[in-house]
PDB file of C-alpha atoms in Angstrom:
ATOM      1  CA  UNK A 252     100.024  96.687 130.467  1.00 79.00           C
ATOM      2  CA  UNK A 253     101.905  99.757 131.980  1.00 78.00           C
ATOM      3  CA  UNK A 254     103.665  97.593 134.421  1.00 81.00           C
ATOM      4  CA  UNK A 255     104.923  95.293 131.607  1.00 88.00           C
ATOM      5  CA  UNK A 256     107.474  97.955 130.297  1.00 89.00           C
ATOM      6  CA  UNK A 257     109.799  98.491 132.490  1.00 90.00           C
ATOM      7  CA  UNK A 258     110.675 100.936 130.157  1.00 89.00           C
ATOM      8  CA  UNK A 259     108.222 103.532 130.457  1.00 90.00           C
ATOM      9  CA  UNK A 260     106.140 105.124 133.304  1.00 87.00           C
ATOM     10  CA  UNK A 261     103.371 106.181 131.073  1.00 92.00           C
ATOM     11  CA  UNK A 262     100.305 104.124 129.291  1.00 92.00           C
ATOM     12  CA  UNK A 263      98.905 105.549 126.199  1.00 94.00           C
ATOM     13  CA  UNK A 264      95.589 105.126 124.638  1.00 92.00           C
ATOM     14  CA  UNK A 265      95.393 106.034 121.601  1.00 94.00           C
ATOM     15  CA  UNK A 266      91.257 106.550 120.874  1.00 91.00           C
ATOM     16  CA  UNK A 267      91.226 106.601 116.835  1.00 92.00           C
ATOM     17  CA  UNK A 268      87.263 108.438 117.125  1.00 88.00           C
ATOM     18  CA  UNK A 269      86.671 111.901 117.505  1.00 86.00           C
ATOM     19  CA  UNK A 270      87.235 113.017 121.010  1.00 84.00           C
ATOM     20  CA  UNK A 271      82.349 114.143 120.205  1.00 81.00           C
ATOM     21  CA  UNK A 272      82.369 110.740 119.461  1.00 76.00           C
ATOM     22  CA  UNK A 273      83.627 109.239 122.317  1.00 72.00           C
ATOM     23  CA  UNK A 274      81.778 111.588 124.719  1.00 73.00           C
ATOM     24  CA  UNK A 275      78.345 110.805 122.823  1.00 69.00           C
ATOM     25  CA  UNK A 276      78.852 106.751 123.282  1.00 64.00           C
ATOM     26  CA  UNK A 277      79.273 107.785 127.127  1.00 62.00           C
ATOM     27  CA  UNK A 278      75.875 109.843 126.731  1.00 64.00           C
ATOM     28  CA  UNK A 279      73.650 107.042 125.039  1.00 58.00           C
ATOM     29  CA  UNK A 280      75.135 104.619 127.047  1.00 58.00           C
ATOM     30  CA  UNK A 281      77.070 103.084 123.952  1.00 57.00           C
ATOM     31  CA  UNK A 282      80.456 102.418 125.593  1.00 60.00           C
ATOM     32  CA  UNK A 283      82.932 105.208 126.722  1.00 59.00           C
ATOM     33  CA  UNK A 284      86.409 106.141 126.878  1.00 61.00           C
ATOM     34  CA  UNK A 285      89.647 106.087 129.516  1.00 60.00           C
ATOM     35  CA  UNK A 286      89.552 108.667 131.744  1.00 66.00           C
ATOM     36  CA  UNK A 287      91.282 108.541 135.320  1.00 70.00           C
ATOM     37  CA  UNK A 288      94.118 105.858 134.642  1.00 79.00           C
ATOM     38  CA  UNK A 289      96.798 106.595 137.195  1.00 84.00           C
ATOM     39  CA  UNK A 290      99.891 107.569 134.600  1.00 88.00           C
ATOM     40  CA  UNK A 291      97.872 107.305 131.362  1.00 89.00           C
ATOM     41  CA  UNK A 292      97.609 109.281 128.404  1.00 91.00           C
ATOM     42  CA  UNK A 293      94.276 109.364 126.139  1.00 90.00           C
ATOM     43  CA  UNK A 294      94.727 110.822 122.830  1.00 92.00           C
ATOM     44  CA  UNK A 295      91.924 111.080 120.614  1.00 92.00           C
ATOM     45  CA  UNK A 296      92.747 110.520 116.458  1.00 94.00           C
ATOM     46  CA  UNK A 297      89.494 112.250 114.847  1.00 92.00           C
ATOM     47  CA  UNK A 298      89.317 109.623 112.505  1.00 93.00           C
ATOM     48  CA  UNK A 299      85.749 109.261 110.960  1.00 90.00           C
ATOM     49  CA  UNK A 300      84.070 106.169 110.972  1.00 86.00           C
ATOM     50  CA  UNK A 301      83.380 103.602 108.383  1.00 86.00           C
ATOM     51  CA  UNK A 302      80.283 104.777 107.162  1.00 89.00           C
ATOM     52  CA  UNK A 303      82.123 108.168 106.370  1.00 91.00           C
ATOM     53  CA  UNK A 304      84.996 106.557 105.136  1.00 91.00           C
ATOM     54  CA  UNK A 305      82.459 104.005 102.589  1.00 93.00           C
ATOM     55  CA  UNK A 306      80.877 107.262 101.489  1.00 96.00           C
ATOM     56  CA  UNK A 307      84.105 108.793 100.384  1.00 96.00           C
ATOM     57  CA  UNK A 308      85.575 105.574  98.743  1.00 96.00           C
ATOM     58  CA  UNK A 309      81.963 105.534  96.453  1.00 97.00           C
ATOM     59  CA  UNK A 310      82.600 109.344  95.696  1.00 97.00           C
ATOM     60  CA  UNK A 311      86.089 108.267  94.820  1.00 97.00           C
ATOM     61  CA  UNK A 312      85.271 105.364  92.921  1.00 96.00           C
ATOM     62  CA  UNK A 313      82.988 107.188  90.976  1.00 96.00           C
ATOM     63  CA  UNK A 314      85.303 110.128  89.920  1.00 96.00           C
ATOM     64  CA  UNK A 315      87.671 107.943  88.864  1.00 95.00           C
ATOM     65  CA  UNK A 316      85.654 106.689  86.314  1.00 94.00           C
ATOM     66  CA  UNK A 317      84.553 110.043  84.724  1.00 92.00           C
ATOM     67  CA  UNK A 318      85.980 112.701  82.907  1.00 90.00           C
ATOM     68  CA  UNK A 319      86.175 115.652  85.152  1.00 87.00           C
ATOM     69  CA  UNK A 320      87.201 119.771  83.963  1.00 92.00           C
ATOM     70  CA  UNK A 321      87.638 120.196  87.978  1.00 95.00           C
ATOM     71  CA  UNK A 322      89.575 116.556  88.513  1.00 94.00           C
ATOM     72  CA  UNK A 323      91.163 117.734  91.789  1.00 95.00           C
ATOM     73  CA  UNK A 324      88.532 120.007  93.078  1.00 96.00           C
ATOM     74  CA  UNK A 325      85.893 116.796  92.948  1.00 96.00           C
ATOM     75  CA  UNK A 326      88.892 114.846  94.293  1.00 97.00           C
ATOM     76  CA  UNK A 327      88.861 117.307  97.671  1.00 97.00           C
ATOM     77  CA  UNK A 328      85.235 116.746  97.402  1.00 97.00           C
ATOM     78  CA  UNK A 329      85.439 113.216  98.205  1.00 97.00           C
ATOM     79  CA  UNK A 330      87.387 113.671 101.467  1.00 97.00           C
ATOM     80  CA  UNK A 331      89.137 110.578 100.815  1.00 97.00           C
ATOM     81  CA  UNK A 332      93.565 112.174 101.170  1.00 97.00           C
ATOM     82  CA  UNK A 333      91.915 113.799 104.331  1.00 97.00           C
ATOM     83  CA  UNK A 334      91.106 110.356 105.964  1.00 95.00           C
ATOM     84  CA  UNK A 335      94.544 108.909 104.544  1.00 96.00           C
ATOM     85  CA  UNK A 336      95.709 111.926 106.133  1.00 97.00           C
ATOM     86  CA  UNK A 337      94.260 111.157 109.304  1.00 96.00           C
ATOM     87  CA  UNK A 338      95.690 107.559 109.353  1.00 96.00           C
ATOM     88  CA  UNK A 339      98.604 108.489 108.530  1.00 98.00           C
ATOM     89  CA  UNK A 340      98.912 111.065 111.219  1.00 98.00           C
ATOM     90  CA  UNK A 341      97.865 108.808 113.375  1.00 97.00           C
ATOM     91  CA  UNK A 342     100.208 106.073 112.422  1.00 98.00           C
ATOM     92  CA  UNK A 343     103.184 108.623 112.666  1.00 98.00           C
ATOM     93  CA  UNK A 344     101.520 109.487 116.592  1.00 98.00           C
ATOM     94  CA  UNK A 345     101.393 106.120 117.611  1.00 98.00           C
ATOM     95  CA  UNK A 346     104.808 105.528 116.039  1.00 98.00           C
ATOM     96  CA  UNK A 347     106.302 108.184 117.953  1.00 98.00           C
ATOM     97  CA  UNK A 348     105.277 106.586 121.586  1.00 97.00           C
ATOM     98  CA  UNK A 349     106.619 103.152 120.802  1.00 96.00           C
ATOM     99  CA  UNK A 350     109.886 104.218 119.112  1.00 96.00           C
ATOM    100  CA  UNK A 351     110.862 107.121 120.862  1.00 96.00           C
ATOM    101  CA  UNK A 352     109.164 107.602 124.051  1.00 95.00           C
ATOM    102  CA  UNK A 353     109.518 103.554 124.359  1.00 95.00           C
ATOM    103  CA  UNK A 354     106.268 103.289 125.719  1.00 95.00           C
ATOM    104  CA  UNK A 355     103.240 100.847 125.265  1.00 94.00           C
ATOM    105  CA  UNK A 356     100.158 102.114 123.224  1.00 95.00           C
ATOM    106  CA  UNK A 357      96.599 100.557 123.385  1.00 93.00           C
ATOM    107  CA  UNK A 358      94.718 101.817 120.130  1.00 93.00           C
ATOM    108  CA  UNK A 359      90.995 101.200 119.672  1.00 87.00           C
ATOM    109  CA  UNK A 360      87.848 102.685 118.514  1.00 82.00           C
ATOM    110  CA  UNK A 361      84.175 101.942 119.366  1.00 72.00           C
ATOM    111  CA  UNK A 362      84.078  98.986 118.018  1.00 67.00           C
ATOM    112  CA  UNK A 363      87.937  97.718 116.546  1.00 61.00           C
ATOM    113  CA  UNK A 364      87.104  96.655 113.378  1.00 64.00           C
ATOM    114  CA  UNK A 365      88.383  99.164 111.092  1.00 84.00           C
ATOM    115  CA  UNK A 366      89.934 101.726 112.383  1.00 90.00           C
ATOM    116  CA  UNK A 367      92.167  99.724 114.645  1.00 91.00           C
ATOM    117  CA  UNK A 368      93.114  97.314 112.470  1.00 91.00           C
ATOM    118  CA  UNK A 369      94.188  99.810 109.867  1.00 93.00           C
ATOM    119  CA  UNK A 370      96.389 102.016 112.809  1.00 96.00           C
ATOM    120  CA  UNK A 371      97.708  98.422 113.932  1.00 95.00           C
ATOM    121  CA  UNK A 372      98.730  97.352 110.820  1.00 96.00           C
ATOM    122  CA  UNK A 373     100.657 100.691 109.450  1.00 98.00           C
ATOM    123  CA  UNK A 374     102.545 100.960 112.787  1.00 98.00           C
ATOM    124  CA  UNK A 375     103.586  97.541 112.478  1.00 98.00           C
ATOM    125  CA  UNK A 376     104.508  98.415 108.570  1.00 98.00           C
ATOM    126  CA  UNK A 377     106.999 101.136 110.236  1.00 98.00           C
ATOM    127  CA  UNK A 378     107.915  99.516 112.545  1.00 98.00           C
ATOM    128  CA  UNK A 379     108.984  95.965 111.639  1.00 98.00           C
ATOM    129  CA  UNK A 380     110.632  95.262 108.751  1.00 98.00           C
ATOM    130  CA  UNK A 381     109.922  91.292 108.815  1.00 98.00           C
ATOM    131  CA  UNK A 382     105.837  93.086 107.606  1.00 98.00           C
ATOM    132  CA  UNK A 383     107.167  94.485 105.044  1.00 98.00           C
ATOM    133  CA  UNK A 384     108.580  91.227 103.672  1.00 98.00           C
ATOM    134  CA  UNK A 385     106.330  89.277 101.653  1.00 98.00           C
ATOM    135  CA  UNK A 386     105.733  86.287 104.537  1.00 98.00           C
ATOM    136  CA  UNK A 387     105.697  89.222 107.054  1.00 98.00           C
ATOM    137  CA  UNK A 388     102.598  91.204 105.240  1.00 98.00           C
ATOM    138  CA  UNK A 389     101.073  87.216 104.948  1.00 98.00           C
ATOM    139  CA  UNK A 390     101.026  87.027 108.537  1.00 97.00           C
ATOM    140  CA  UNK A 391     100.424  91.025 109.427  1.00 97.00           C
ATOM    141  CA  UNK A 392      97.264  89.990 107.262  1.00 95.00           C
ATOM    142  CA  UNK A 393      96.030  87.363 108.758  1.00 95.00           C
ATOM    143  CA  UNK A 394      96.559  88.122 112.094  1.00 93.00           C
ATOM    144  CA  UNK A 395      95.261  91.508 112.217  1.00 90.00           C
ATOM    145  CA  UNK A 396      92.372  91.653 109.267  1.00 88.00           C
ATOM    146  CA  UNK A 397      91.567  87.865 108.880  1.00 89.00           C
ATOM    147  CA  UNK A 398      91.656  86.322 112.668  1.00 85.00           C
ATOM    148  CA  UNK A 399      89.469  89.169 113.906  1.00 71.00           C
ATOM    149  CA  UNK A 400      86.887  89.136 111.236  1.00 59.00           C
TER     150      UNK A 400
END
């Protein structure tokens, strides 16, 4: 992938788990992360995974749907802004290396099904302004949510 941009001397992954994470899928034998890539940069996100995130969307859901005294302290509560937050930062990161730096960015998780997708499709958001067309969010849709299940 490096070699393909002629552009840049540097590959970036960008590892949306904690950095823990990543080392305890090495140490049960559950997959790993990129270490030793001759001019490659790892860069770990800290997002949380999708059972944390599903337990914060309930909590949300649920507050929304009550009266509260303490609204925004129960909101904090949920942890919910700091994983949109997190994606956000993220998105922004990976943004950075592609625009600016003009370099190619691999993003993945454990297992690419959520976290990826939603880093994937936010850069592209940014990035692209055909996405953020009606037929362009269509496609970004379907191609990054719908064709990988």
């Amino acid at each position: 992938i490096r070699l393909s941009n002629p552009l840049s001397q540097k590959l970036y992954f960008i590892d949306a788990r904690p950095k823990v994470s990543a080392i305890g899928n090495v140490l049960g034998n559950q997959g790993g992360y990129e270490i030793d890539y001759k001019n490659a940069e790892v860069s770990f996100l800290n997002i949380e995974n999708i059972r944390a995130m599903r337990s914060s969307w309930v909590s949300l859901s649920q507050l929304v749907l009550q009266d509260s005294s303490q609204w925004y302290t129960d909101l904090e509560n949920t942890h919910w802004l700091q994983h949109i937050k997190s994606l956000l930062a993220g998105t922004v990161e990976i943004t950075h290396i592609i625009e600016k730096l003009n370099s190619s960015v691999v993003i993945h998780c454990s297992d690419g099904w959520d976290r990826t997708a939603q880093l994937s499709s936010l850069v592209q958001l940014l990035i692209d302004p055909f996405f953020r067309s009606l037929d362009g969010f269509a496609i970004l849709i379907e191609k990054e949510w719908c064709s990988f299940g």
